[in-house]
Amino acid sequence: MMVLCGIAGVGTSALAAHWLHAQAASADIQLYADLTHTPGRRPEAVLQRWLRALGVERAPAQEADAVGLWRSLTADRAVHVLIDGAVDAEQVRPLIPSGPRSLTVITSRKFLWELAVDGALILPVNPLSRRDAVRLLCAVAGEPQAGDDASLPGAEALAEACANLPLPLVITGARVRARPGRRPFTFPARTAGSPPYLPQEHARMATTEALNVAYADLEPDAQRLYRTLGALPARTVDAELAAAVCEIPPAVADRLLQVLIDERLLDFVPGDSPEPRYRMNDAVRDHAKALDADTEQEREAALRRLCDWMLTRARHAQRLVTSAQATLLNPGPATGGPFEDTAAALAWLDEQEEDLLPVLKAAESAGWDDLIVGMVDAWWPYFLHRHPYKLWIDAHVIGVAAARRAGNAPALRQMLASGAIGLSARGHIARAVQWYEEVREGARTAGDTRDEGQALLGLGACHLESGQLDRARQRLEAAMSLWEACGYPRGVGLAEITLGEVCLAEANPTAAREHLASAHNRLTALGEAYEGARALALHGHARARSGETAEGIAELQLAIETITGSPRWHARALEWLGQAHQQRGDTATARTCWSEAADLHESLGRSTDASRLRALAAGQ
């Protein structure tokens, strides 16, 4: 017994019929039942017909009697049955033939896990891959050779509009074929007021019909969740998010998500998350969003609940991961909350990466400037540890604009300063300098010594990056002086790290070691393990350059254990470790380090550094 389960239009019925047709030679008789159109979707009407097909002129009226007779008559026969459109296991069980040579194939939009107890094999049927969907569409359209033609994006657009579902693809392909005189898959742009004759419209209509069937069978609470998720900018969802946006208990949200999974309206997101996460494909999302059962006010309220939920969790992650850093909304360490430790907090931020920018843009459209600033600020631990530079910069551009509109000068300085770090790391030095100079001017006007020191530190790092070592030293020493005067030891330690890099760039590893040892001790005493590890990595590099190769390798290896969560610093430390091993004569280990560092730079989009290190690893 097999259960083929999938969303309407995915082709479970056609697949089941095709497979059973291939088994016809081994069957005494093949029977079919469409439960979708059976009155009340009950099995007794099916049994009446099937028993007549087996030669019973007057089938028993009572279901129990009919089931008993059915099982007796099929005990010694090879009966193949296709039960199409089952809703639950109780519909199916009375219809299963009893003979050992019989075959039962069931199709359903639900998984029907209960039938596993009866020995059923549950086989999910998923939409086609994009490539196979395009090939099917082109074949039905009468242009099979076009399936491999990358110059026909119209075919891919149609396949996407069909959600890669076979039934809409076949219907749409037939309509394309019926358009003589035009090259397939090249369509004029839709104009205002034009009739819905284009194949794109037919594709959407066919997909909508399939999704309407699934939606109509949902209970009201599941329908509401479906509509809400479709209208939100978040691409992935778990029970906690669903509970927050719909204001329902997490256990209820979890059950409703399972209902949507069973109807194949959501897909599982693979990964190591401790809680299941789900995603709507684009065609399903468009369908859910187009449903008009909710008012604009209800949709905006759900969006606000999503934003507040994300911000609350991000604030806790910020307190947990970067508790010692100055932030706009999160002074002090975390106490209680959804994350057990730093690793769990960063893992949650990882999961939300693709949702951050769409949520910020939605909040921008809603005019929630204060929320935008808080959200960008709260994501600082993710930017610091993961270095997603494009997201870092794009988010801060939105954050800077929001702070300007809100007229919030401290928030504007925060957005500019943290955004400039991303700009500098991405190589946009000139723009980073502009942002830091604006922070410096604003801080001076406000008499904010701490922010002025932050701007000077950033300017020092930019000047170091551009090779202006004297200017870098001036800015860094000025930052240290300000921070020592106002009692901000963490800032002093950070400035000492960059000053140590300036000394290394000046080929003065002895002076670099003094600054870096001081920075390591200061930051470690403050509980800043990550920043302390950065100082230790640079100190190990300086030590190896001073001739203390073994000691430098040991310090670099120790530092790497802490900074592995930061791809950029991990890559830098691996490069220095490779240099130290090369200096020691261990070329094989050096090349391994450089190759790993190149991979990390590649993941960050730093292709120049990646190419340079790959050349070193290749011995060039």
Coordinates of C-alpha atoms in Angstrom, one line a residue:
M1 CA 0.0 0.0 0.0
M2 CA 1.3 3.4 -1.0
V3 CA 0.1 6.9 -0.2
L4 CA 1.1 9.6 -2.8
C5 CA 0.6 13.0 -1.1
G6 CA 1.0 16.4 -2.6
I7 CA -0.7 19.8 -3.2
A8 CA -3.5 19.9 -5.8
G9 CA -2.1 20.0 -9.3
V10 CA 1.2 18.3 -8.4
G11 CA 0.2 15.2 -10.3
T12 CA -0.4 12.5 -7.7
S13 CA -3.4 11.1 -9.5
A14 CA -1.7 10.9 -12.9
L15 CA 1.4 9.3 -11.3
A16 CA -0.7 6.7 -9.5
A17 CA -2.7 5.9 -12.6
H18 CA 0.4 5.6 -14.7
W19 CA 2.2 3.3 -12.2
L20 CA -0.9 1.1 -11.8
H21 CA -1.3 0.8 -15.5
A22 CA 2.2 -0.6 -15.8
Q23 CA 1.2 -3.3 -13.2
A24 CA -2.0 -4.3 -15.1
A25 CA -0.6 -7.6 -16.3
S26 CA -0.4 -8.9 -12.7
A27 CA -4.0 -7.8 -11.8
D28 CA -7.2 -9.8 -11.9
I29 CA -9.1 -6.5 -11.8
Q30 CA -8.3 -2.8 -11.4
L31 CA -10.7 -0.5 -9.6
Y32 CA -10.8 3.2 -9.1
A33 CA -12.6 5.5 -6.6
D34 CA -12.6 9.3 -6.7
L35 CA -13.4 10.3 -3.1
T36 CA -13.3 13.9 -4.1
H37 CA -16.7 13.4 -5.8
T38 CA -18.1 10.7 -3.6
P39 CA -21.2 11.9 -1.7
G40 CA -20.1 12.8 1.8
R41 CA -16.7 11.3 0.9
R42 CA -17.7 8.1 2.7
P43 CA -16.6 4.6 1.6
E44 CA -19.9 2.8 1.5
A45 CA -20.9 4.3 -1.9
V46 CA -17.5 3.1 -3.3
L47 CA -18.0 -0.4 -1.9
Q48 CA -21.4 -0.6 -3.5
R49 CA -19.9 0.0 -7.0
W50 CA -16.8 -2.2 -6.4
L51 CA -18.8 -5.1 -5.2
R52 CA -21.0 -4.9 -8.3
A53 CA -17.8 -4.9 -10.4
L54 CA -16.9 -8.2 -8.7
G55 CA -20.2 -9.8 -9.6
V56 CA -22.3 -9.0 -6.6
E57 CA -25.8 -8.1 -7.9
R58 CA -27.1 -6.7 -4.6
A59 CA -24.5 -5.4 -2.3
P60 CA -25.3 -5.1 1.4
A61 CA -26.7 -1.8 2.5
Q62 CA -24.9 -1.6 5.8
E63 CA -21.2 -0.6 5.6
A64 CA -20.0 -3.2 8.0
D65 CA -21.6 -6.0 5.9
A66 CA -20.3 -4.5 2.7
V67 CA -16.7 -4.3 4.2
G68 CA -16.9 -7.9 5.3
L69 CA -18.0 -9.1 1.9
W70 CA -15.4 -7.0 0.1
R71 CA -12.6 -8.5 2.2
S72 CA -13.9 -12.1 1.6
L73 CA -14.1 -11.5 -2.2
T74 CA -10.6 -10.0 -2.4
A75 CA -8.8 -12.6 -0.2
D76 CA -7.7 -14.8 -3.1
R77 CA -7.6 -12.2 -5.9
A78 CA -5.0 -9.8 -7.2
V79 CA -7.0 -6.6 -6.9
H80 CA -5.4 -3.3 -7.8
V81 CA -7.2 -0.2 -6.4
L82 CA -6.6 3.5 -6.8
I83 CA -8.3 5.6 -4.1
D84 CA -8.0 9.2 -5.3
G85 CA -8.5 12.3 -3.2
A86 CA -8.6 10.7 0.3
V87 CA -9.0 13.1 3.2
D88 CA -8.4 10.8 6.2
A89 CA -7.4 7.2 7.1
E90 CA -10.9 6.3 8.1
Q91 CA -12.1 6.8 4.5
V92 CA -9.5 4.5 3.2
R93 CA -9.3 1.5 5.6
P94 CA -12.7 -0.1 4.6
L95 CA -11.6 0.0 0.9
I96 CA -8.3 -1.8 1.3
P97 CA -8.4 -5.3 -0.4
S98 CA -7.3 -8.1 1.9
G99 CA -5.4 -10.4 -0.5
P100 CA -1.6 -10.7 -0.4
R101 CA -1.4 -10.2 -4.1
S102 CA -3.4 -7.0 -4.1
L103 CA -2.1 -3.4 -4.5
T104 CA -3.6 -0.2 -3.1
V105 CA -2.5 3.2 -4.1
I106 CA -4.0 6.3 -2.4
T107 CA -3.6 9.9 -3.4
S108 CA -4.2 12.7 -0.9
R109 CA -3.2 16.3 -0.2
K110 CA -2.5 15.1 3.3
F111 CA 0.3 12.8 4.5
L112 CA -2.1 10.3 6.1
W113 CA 0.5 9.2 8.5
E114 CA -2.0 7.0 10.3
L115 CA -1.9 4.5 7.5
A116 CA 1.7 3.7 8.2
V117 CA 0.3 1.5 11.0
D118 CA -1.4 -0.5 8.3
G119 CA 1.9 -0.9 6.5
A120 CA 1.5 2.0 4.0
L121 CA 4.5 3.6 2.4
I122 CA 4.1 7.4 2.6
L123 CA 5.5 9.1 -0.5
P124 CA 5.4 12.9 -0.8
V125 CA 5.2 14.1 -4.4
N126 CA 6.8 17.5 -4.7
P127 CA 6.6 20.1 -7.5
L128 CA 9.0 19.6 -10.3
S129 CA 12.5 21.2 -10.3
R130 CA 12.7 24.4 -12.3
R131 CA 14.5 22.7 -15.1
D132 CA 12.0 19.8 -15.4
A133 CA 9.1 22.2 -15.1
V134 CA 10.4 24.2 -18.1
R135 CA 11.0 21.0 -20.1
L136 CA 7.5 19.8 -19.4
L137 CA 6.0 23.1 -20.4
C138 CA 8.0 23.3 -23.6
A139 CA 7.1 19.7 -24.5
V140 CA 3.4 20.3 -24.1
A141 CA 3.7 23.6 -26.0
G142 CA 5.1 21.6 -29.0
E143 CA 8.7 23.0 -28.6
P144 CA 10.6 20.3 -26.7
Q145 CA 13.9 21.6 -27.9
A146 CA 13.2 25.0 -26.2
G147 CA 13.4 23.3 -22.8
D148 CA 17.2 23.7 -22.8
D149 CA 17.2 27.2 -24.4
A150 CA 18.5 29.6 -21.8
S151 CA 17.6 32.5 -24.2
L152 CA 13.9 32.0 -23.5
P153 CA 13.3 33.4 -20.0
G154 CA 9.6 33.6 -20.8
A155 CA 9.4 29.8 -20.3
E156 CA 11.0 30.1 -16.9
A157 CA 8.6 32.9 -15.9
L158 CA 5.6 30.7 -16.9
A159 CA 6.9 27.7 -15.1
E160 CA 7.4 29.9 -12.0
A161 CA 3.8 31.3 -12.3
C162 CA 2.7 27.6 -12.4
A163 CA 4.6 26.9 -9.1
N164 CA 6.3 24.1 -11.1
L165 CA 3.1 22.1 -10.7
P166 CA 2.4 19.6 -13.6
L167 CA -1.3 20.3 -14.0
P168 CA -1.0 24.1 -14.5
L169 CA 2.1 23.5 -16.6
V170 CA 0.2 21.2 -18.9
I171 CA -2.8 23.6 -19.2
T172 CA -0.5 26.5 -19.8
G173 CA 1.6 24.6 -22.4
A174 CA -1.6 23.7 -24.3
R175 CA -2.6 27.3 -24.4
V176 CA 0.8 28.4 -25.6
R177 CA 0.6 25.8 -28.4
A178 CA -2.8 27.2 -29.4
R179 CA -1.2 30.5 -30.3
P180 CA -0.1 30.0 -33.9
G181 CA 2.1 32.6 -35.6
R182 CA 4.2 33.6 -32.6
R183 CA 7.5 32.3 -31.3
P184 CA 6.7 30.4 -28.1
F185 CA 7.6 32.0 -24.8
T186 CA 8.0 35.5 -26.2
F187 CA 5.2 37.6 -25.0
P188 CA 4.3 41.3 -25.2
A189 CA 4.2 43.2 -21.9
R190 CA 0.8 43.3 -20.2
T191 CA -0.8 46.8 -20.5
A192 CA -3.4 48.4 -18.4
G193 CA -6.8 47.2 -19.3
S194 CA -5.6 44.4 -21.6
P195 CA -7.7 41.2 -21.4
P196 CA -6.3 38.2 -19.5
Y197 CA -5.5 36.2 -22.6
L198 CA -1.7 36.0 -22.1
P199 CA -0.2 32.6 -21.1
Q200 CA 1.1 34.2 -17.9
E201 CA -2.5 34.9 -16.9
H202 CA -3.6 31.4 -17.8
A203 CA -0.7 30.0 -15.7
R204 CA -1.7 32.0 -12.7
M205 CA -5.4 31.0 -13.2
A206 CA -4.6 27.3 -13.3
T207 CA -2.3 27.6 -10.3
T208 CA -4.9 29.6 -8.4
E209 CA -7.6 27.0 -9.1
A210 CA -5.4 24.3 -7.5
L211 CA -4.6 26.4 -4.5
N212 CA -8.2 27.4 -4.1
V213 CA -9.1 23.8 -3.6
A214 CA -6.5 23.4 -0.9
Y215 CA -7.5 26.6 0.9
A216 CA -11.2 25.8 0.9
D217 CA -10.6 22.6 2.8
L218 CA -8.7 24.4 5.6
E219 CA -10.4 25.2 9.0
P220 CA -11.0 28.9 9.6
D221 CA -8.0 29.3 11.9
A222 CA -5.7 27.7 9.4
Q223 CA -7.1 29.9 6.7
R224 CA -6.3 33.0 8.8
L225 CA -2.8 31.8 9.4
Y226 CA -2.3 31.1 5.7
R227 CA -3.5 34.5 4.7
T228 CA -1.4 36.2 7.4
L229 CA 1.8 34.4 6.5
G230 CA 1.3 35.2 2.8
A231 CA 0.9 39.0 3.6
L232 CA 4.1 39.2 5.7
P233 CA 7.6 40.0 4.4
A234 CA 9.2 37.1 6.4
R235 CA 10.2 34.3 4.1
T236 CA 10.5 31.6 6.8
V237 CA 8.2 30.9 9.8
D238 CA 8.2 28.7 13.0
A239 CA 5.6 28.2 15.7
E240 CA 6.9 31.1 17.8
L241 CA 6.6 33.6 14.9
A242 CA 3.2 32.2 13.9
A243 CA 1.9 32.5 17.4
A244 CA 3.1 36.1 17.7
V245 CA 1.6 37.4 14.5
C246 CA -1.7 35.7 15.0
E247 CA -1.9 36.2 18.8
I248 CA -2.4 32.5 19.5
P249 CA -0.6 30.1 21.8
P250 CA 2.5 28.4 20.3
A251 CA 1.0 25.0 20.7
V252 CA -2.0 26.1 18.6
A253 CA 0.3 27.7 16.1
D254 CA 2.3 24.5 15.8
R255 CA -0.8 22.5 15.1
L256 CA -2.0 24.9 12.4
L257 CA 1.4 24.9 10.8
Q258 CA 1.1 21.1 10.6
V259 CA -2.3 21.5 8.9
L260 CA -0.7 23.7 6.2
I261 CA 2.2 21.2 5.8
D262 CA -0.3 18.4 5.4
E263 CA -2.1 20.4 2.7
R264 CA 1.4 21.0 1.1
L265 CA 0.9 24.8 1.4
L266 CA 4.2 25.1 3.3
D267 CA 7.6 23.4 2.8
F268 CA 10.0 22.3 5.4
V269 CA 13.2 24.4 5.6
P270 CA 16.2 22.0 5.9
G271 CA 18.8 22.8 8.6
D272 CA 19.9 22.2 12.1
S273 CA 17.3 24.5 13.8
P274 CA 16.0 23.0 17.1
E275 CA 12.5 23.9 16.1
P276 CA 10.9 23.1 12.7
R277 CA 10.9 26.0 10.2
Y278 CA 8.8 26.3 7.1
R279 CA 8.6 28.4 3.9
M280 CA 5.9 29.3 1.3
N281 CA 7.0 29.1 -2.3
D282 CA 6.4 32.3 -4.3
A283 CA 3.3 31.1 -6.1
V284 CA 1.6 30.0 -2.9
R285 CA 2.6 33.2 -1.2
D286 CA 1.1 35.3 -4.1
H287 CA -2.2 33.3 -3.8
A288 CA -2.4 33.8 0.0
K289 CA -1.6 37.5 -0.3
A290 CA -4.3 38.0 -2.9
L291 CA -7.0 36.6 -0.7
D292 CA -9.1 39.6 0.6
A293 CA -10.6 38.3 3.7
D294 CA -8.5 40.6 6.0
T295 CA -8.7 44.4 6.2
E296 CA -5.7 46.6 5.6
Q297 CA -5.7 47.4 9.3
E298 CA -5.6 43.7 10.3
R299 CA -2.6 43.2 7.9
E300 CA -0.8 46.2 9.3
A301 CA -1.4 45.0 12.8
A302 CA 0.1 41.5 11.9
L303 CA 3.1 43.2 10.4
R304 CA 3.7 45.3 13.5
R305 CA 3.4 42.2 15.7
L306 CA 6.0 40.5 13.4
C307 CA 8.4 43.5 13.8
D308 CA 7.9 43.7 17.5
W309 CA 8.6 40.0 17.9
M310 CA 11.8 40.1 15.8
L311 CA 13.0 43.2 17.6
T312 CA 12.4 41.7 21.1
R313 CA 14.3 38.6 20.2
A314 CA 17.1 40.5 18.5
R315 CA 17.5 42.8 21.6
H316 CA 17.9 39.7 23.7
A317 CA 20.5 38.3 21.3
Q318 CA 22.3 41.7 21.4
R319 CA 22.4 41.7 25.2
L320 CA 23.7 38.2 25.3
V321 CA 26.4 38.5 22.6
T322 CA 27.6 42.1 22.9
S323 CA 26.5 43.1 26.4
A324 CA 29.6 45.4 26.9
Q325 CA 29.0 47.5 23.9
A326 CA 27.1 50.8 23.8
T327 CA 23.8 50.4 22.1
L328 CA 20.7 52.6 21.7
L329 CA 18.2 50.3 23.4
N330 CA 20.0 47.5 25.2
P331 CA 22.1 48.6 28.1
G332 CA 23.4 45.8 30.4
P333 CA 23.5 42.0 30.0
A334 CA 20.6 39.7 29.2
T335 CA 18.5 38.3 32.0
G336 CA 16.1 35.5 30.9
G337 CA 14.8 35.3 27.4
P338 CA 14.5 32.9 24.5
F339 CA 18.2 32.0 24.0
E340 CA 20.3 29.8 26.3
D341 CA 23.7 31.1 25.2
T342 CA 25.6 33.1 22.6
A343 CA 25.6 30.2 20.1
A344 CA 21.8 29.9 20.2
A345 CA 21.4 33.7 19.8
L346 CA 23.7 33.8 16.8
A347 CA 22.0 30.7 15.3
W348 CA 18.6 32.5 15.5
L349 CA 20.1 35.6 13.8
D350 CA 21.5 33.3 11.1
E351 CA 18.0 32.0 10.4
Q352 CA 16.5 35.5 10.2
E353 CA 19.2 36.9 7.8
E354 CA 17.1 36.7 4.6
D355 CA 14.1 38.2 6.4
L356 CA 15.8 41.3 7.9
L357 CA 15.9 43.5 4.8
P358 CA 12.3 42.7 3.6
V359 CA 11.0 43.4 7.2
L360 CA 13.0 46.7 7.3
K361 CA 11.5 47.8 4.0
A362 CA 8.0 46.9 5.1
A363 CA 8.5 48.9 8.3
E364 CA 9.8 51.8 6.2
S365 CA 6.7 51.7 4.0
A366 CA 4.6 51.8 7.2
G367 CA 6.5 54.8 8.5
W368 CA 7.9 53.1 11.7
D369 CA 11.2 55.0 11.8
D370 CA 12.0 54.4 15.5
L371 CA 11.4 50.6 15.1
I372 CA 13.8 50.6 12.0
V373 CA 16.6 52.2 14.0
G374 CA 16.1 49.8 16.9
M375 CA 16.0 46.8 14.6
V376 CA 19.2 47.7 12.8
D377 CA 20.9 48.5 16.1
A378 CA 19.8 45.2 17.6
W379 CA 21.3 43.3 14.7
W380 CA 24.8 44.5 15.6
P381 CA 26.0 41.1 16.9
Y382 CA 25.2 39.5 13.6
F383 CA 27.1 42.1 11.6
L384 CA 30.0 41.9 14.0
H385 CA 30.4 38.1 14.0
R386 CA 29.1 37.1 10.5
H387 CA 30.2 40.0 8.3
P388 CA 27.3 39.9 5.8
Y389 CA 28.6 43.1 4.2
K390 CA 25.9 43.8 1.6
L391 CA 23.1 43.2 4.2
W392 CA 25.1 45.2 6.7
I393 CA 25.4 48.2 4.4
D394 CA 21.8 48.0 3.0
A395 CA 20.3 47.8 6.4
H396 CA 22.3 50.8 7.7
V397 CA 21.3 52.9 4.7
I398 CA 17.7 52.3 5.7
G399 CA 18.6 52.9 9.3
V400 CA 20.4 56.2 8.6
A401 CA 17.4 57.5 6.6
A402 CA 15.0 56.5 9.3
A403 CA 17.1 58.3 12.0
R404 CA 17.3 61.4 9.9
R405 CA 13.5 61.4 9.3
A406 CA 12.9 60.9 13.1
G407 CA 15.3 63.8 13.9
N408 CA 17.1 61.5 16.4
A409 CA 20.7 62.8 16.6
P410 CA 22.1 60.1 18.9
A411 CA 20.4 57.3 16.8
L412 CA 21.8 58.9 13.6
R413 CA 25.3 58.9 15.0
Q414 CA 24.9 55.2 16.0
M415 CA 23.6 54.2 12.6
L416 CA 26.4 56.1 10.8
A417 CA 29.2 54.7 13.0
S418 CA 28.1 51.1 12.8
G419 CA 27.3 51.4 9.2
A420 CA 30.7 52.9 8.4
I421 CA 32.4 49.8 9.8
G422 CA 30.6 47.7 7.2
L423 CA 31.5 50.2 4.4
S424 CA 35.1 50.2 5.3
A425 CA 35.3 46.4 5.5
R426 CA 33.7 46.2 2.1
G427 CA 36.3 48.5 0.7
H428 CA 34.1 51.6 0.4
I429 CA 36.6 53.7 2.3
A430 CA 35.7 57.2 1.0
R431 CA 32.0 56.8 1.9
A432 CA 33.0 55.3 5.3
V433 CA 35.2 58.4 6.0
Q434 CA 32.2 60.6 5.1
W435 CA 30.0 58.8 7.6
Y436 CA 32.6 58.9 10.4
E437 CA 33.2 62.6 9.8
E438 CA 29.5 63.3 10.2
V439 CA 29.5 61.3 13.4
R440 CA 32.5 63.2 14.7
E441 CA 31.0 66.6 13.9
G442 CA 27.6 65.6 15.5
A443 CA 29.4 64.3 18.6
R444 CA 31.4 67.4 19.0
T445 CA 28.3 69.6 18.7
A446 CA 26.5 67.4 21.3
G447 CA 29.5 67.2 23.6
D448 CA 29.4 63.4 23.3
T449 CA 33.0 62.3 24.0
R450 CA 32.3 58.6 23.6
D451 CA 30.8 59.0 20.1
E452 CA 33.6 61.3 19.1
G453 CA 36.1 58.7 20.1
Q454 CA 34.2 56.1 18.1
A455 CA 34.4 58.3 15.0
L456 CA 38.1 58.8 15.5
L457 CA 38.7 55.0 15.9
G458 CA 36.8 54.4 12.7
L459 CA 38.7 57.1 10.8
G460 CA 42.0 55.6 12.1
A461 CA 41.0 52.2 10.7
C462 CA 40.0 53.8 7.3
H463 CA 43.3 55.6 7.1
L464 CA 45.2 52.4 7.9
E465 CA 43.3 50.6 5.2
S466 CA 44.2 53.3 2.7
G467 CA 47.9 53.3 3.7
Q468 CA 47.9 56.7 5.5
L469 CA 49.7 55.5 8.5
D470 CA 50.6 58.9 10.1
R471 CA 47.0 60.1 9.9
A472 CA 45.8 56.7 11.3
R473 CA 48.1 57.0 14.3
Q474 CA 46.9 60.6 15.0
R475 CA 43.2 59.6 14.9
L476 CA 43.8 56.5 17.1
E477 CA 45.9 58.3 19.7
A478 CA 43.2 61.1 19.9
A479 CA 40.5 58.4 20.4
M480 CA 42.5 56.8 23.2
S481 CA 43.0 60.1 24.9
L482 CA 39.3 61.0 24.8
W483 CA 38.3 57.5 26.1
E484 CA 40.9 57.5 28.9
A485 CA 39.6 60.9 30.0
C486 CA 35.9 59.7 30.0
G487 CA 36.6 56.3 31.5
Y488 CA 35.8 54.0 28.6
P489 CA 38.4 51.2 28.8
R490 CA 36.8 49.0 26.2
G491 CA 37.3 51.8 23.6
V492 CA 40.9 52.2 24.6
G493 CA 41.5 48.5 24.1
L494 CA 39.9 48.6 20.6
A495 CA 42.0 51.6 19.6
E496 CA 45.1 49.8 20.8
I497 CA 44.3 46.8 18.5
T498 CA 44.2 49.1 15.5
L499 CA 47.3 51.0 16.7
G500 CA 49.1 47.6 16.9
E501 CA 48.1 47.0 13.2
V502 CA 49.5 50.4 12.3
C503 CA 52.8 49.4 13.9
L504 CA 52.9 46.2 12.0
A505 CA 52.2 48.1 8.8
E506 CA 55.3 50.3 9.7
A507 CA 57.3 47.0 10.1
N508 CA 57.7 47.6 13.8
P509 CA 56.5 44.3 15.4
T510 CA 58.1 45.2 18.8
A511 CA 56.0 48.3 19.3
A512 CA 53.0 46.4 17.9
R513 CA 53.4 43.7 20.5
E514 CA 53.3 46.3 23.3
H515 CA 50.0 47.7 22.1
L516 CA 48.5 44.3 21.4
A517 CA 49.5 42.8 24.7
S518 CA 47.9 45.8 26.5
A519 CA 44.8 45.5 24.4
H520 CA 44.5 41.7 25.1
N521 CA 44.9 42.1 28.8
R522 CA 42.5 45.0 29.0
L523 CA 39.7 43.5 26.9
T524 CA 40.0 40.0 28.5
A525 CA 39.7 41.6 31.9
L526 CA 36.4 43.2 30.7
G527 CA 35.1 39.8 29.6
E528 CA 35.4 40.7 25.9
A529 CA 36.5 37.2 24.7
Y530 CA 36.1 37.9 21.0
E531 CA 37.9 41.3 21.0
G532 CA 40.6 39.9 23.2
A533 CA 41.1 37.0 20.8
R534 CA 41.5 39.6 17.9
A535 CA 44.3 41.2 19.9
L536 CA 45.8 37.8 20.6
A537 CA 45.8 36.8 17.0
L538 CA 47.6 40.0 16.0
H539 CA 50.0 39.6 18.9
G540 CA 50.8 36.1 17.7
H541 CA 51.4 37.4 14.2
A542 CA 53.7 40.1 15.5
R543 CA 55.5 37.5 17.6
A544 CA 56.1 35.3 14.6
R545 CA 57.4 38.2 12.6
S546 CA 59.8 39.0 15.5
G547 CA 61.3 35.5 15.1
E548 CA 59.4 33.8 17.9
T549 CA 57.7 31.5 15.4
A550 CA 56.6 28.6 17.7
E551 CA 55.1 31.0 20.3
G552 CA 53.3 33.0 17.5
I553 CA 51.8 29.8 16.1
A554 CA 50.5 28.8 19.5
E555 CA 48.9 32.2 20.1
L556 CA 47.3 32.2 16.7
Q557 CA 45.9 28.7 17.1
L558 CA 44.5 29.7 20.5
A559 CA 42.9 32.9 19.1
I560 CA 41.3 31.0 16.2
E561 CA 39.3 28.9 18.6
T562 CA 37.5 32.0 19.7
I563 CA 37.2 34.0 16.4
T564 CA 35.9 31.1 14.2
G565 CA 32.4 32.8 14.2
S566 CA 33.8 35.8 12.4
P567 CA 34.8 34.7 8.8
R568 CA 36.8 37.8 8.2
W569 CA 39.0 37.6 11.3
H570 CA 39.2 33.8 11.0
A571 CA 40.5 34.3 7.4
R572 CA 43.1 36.9 8.5
A573 CA 44.3 34.7 11.4
L574 CA 44.6 31.7 9.1
E575 CA 46.7 33.7 6.6
W576 CA 49.0 34.8 9.4
L577 CA 49.2 31.2 10.7
G578 CA 50.1 30.1 7.2
Q579 CA 52.9 32.7 7.1
A580 CA 54.3 31.4 10.4
H581 CA 54.3 27.8 9.2
Q582 CA 56.0 28.8 6.0
Q583 CA 58.6 30.7 8.0
R584 CA 59.1 27.5 10.0
G585 CA 59.6 25.5 6.8
D586 CA 56.2 23.6 6.9
T587 CA 55.0 24.5 3.4
A588 CA 52.2 21.9 3.3
T589 CA 50.5 23.2 6.5
A590 CA 51.0 26.8 5.3
R591 CA 49.2 26.0 2.0
T592 CA 46.3 24.3 3.8
C593 CA 45.9 27.5 6.0
W594 CA 45.9 29.7 2.9
S595 CA 43.4 27.6 1.1
E596 CA 41.0 27.7 4.0
A597 CA 41.5 31.4 4.3
A598 CA 40.8 31.8 0.6
D599 CA 37.5 29.9 1.0
L600 CA 36.4 32.2 3.8
H601 CA 37.3 35.4 1.8
E602 CA 35.3 34.0 -1.1
S603 CA 32.3 33.5 1.1
L604 CA 32.5 37.2 2.1
G605 CA 32.7 38.4 -1.5
R606 CA 36.4 39.4 -1.1
S607 CA 37.5 38.0 -4.4
T608 CA 40.8 39.9 -4.5
D609 CA 42.0 38.5 -1.2
A610 CA 40.7 35.0 -2.2
S611 CA 42.7 35.0 -5.4
R612 CA 45.8 36.2 -3.7
L613 CA 45.6 33.4 -1.1
R614 CA 44.8 30.7 -3.7
A615 CA 47.9 31.7 -5.6
L616 CA 49.9 31.3 -2.4
A617 CA 48.3 28.0 -1.7
A618 CA 49.3 26.9 -5.3
G619 CA 52.9 27.9 -4.7
Q620 CA 52.8 30.8 -7.2

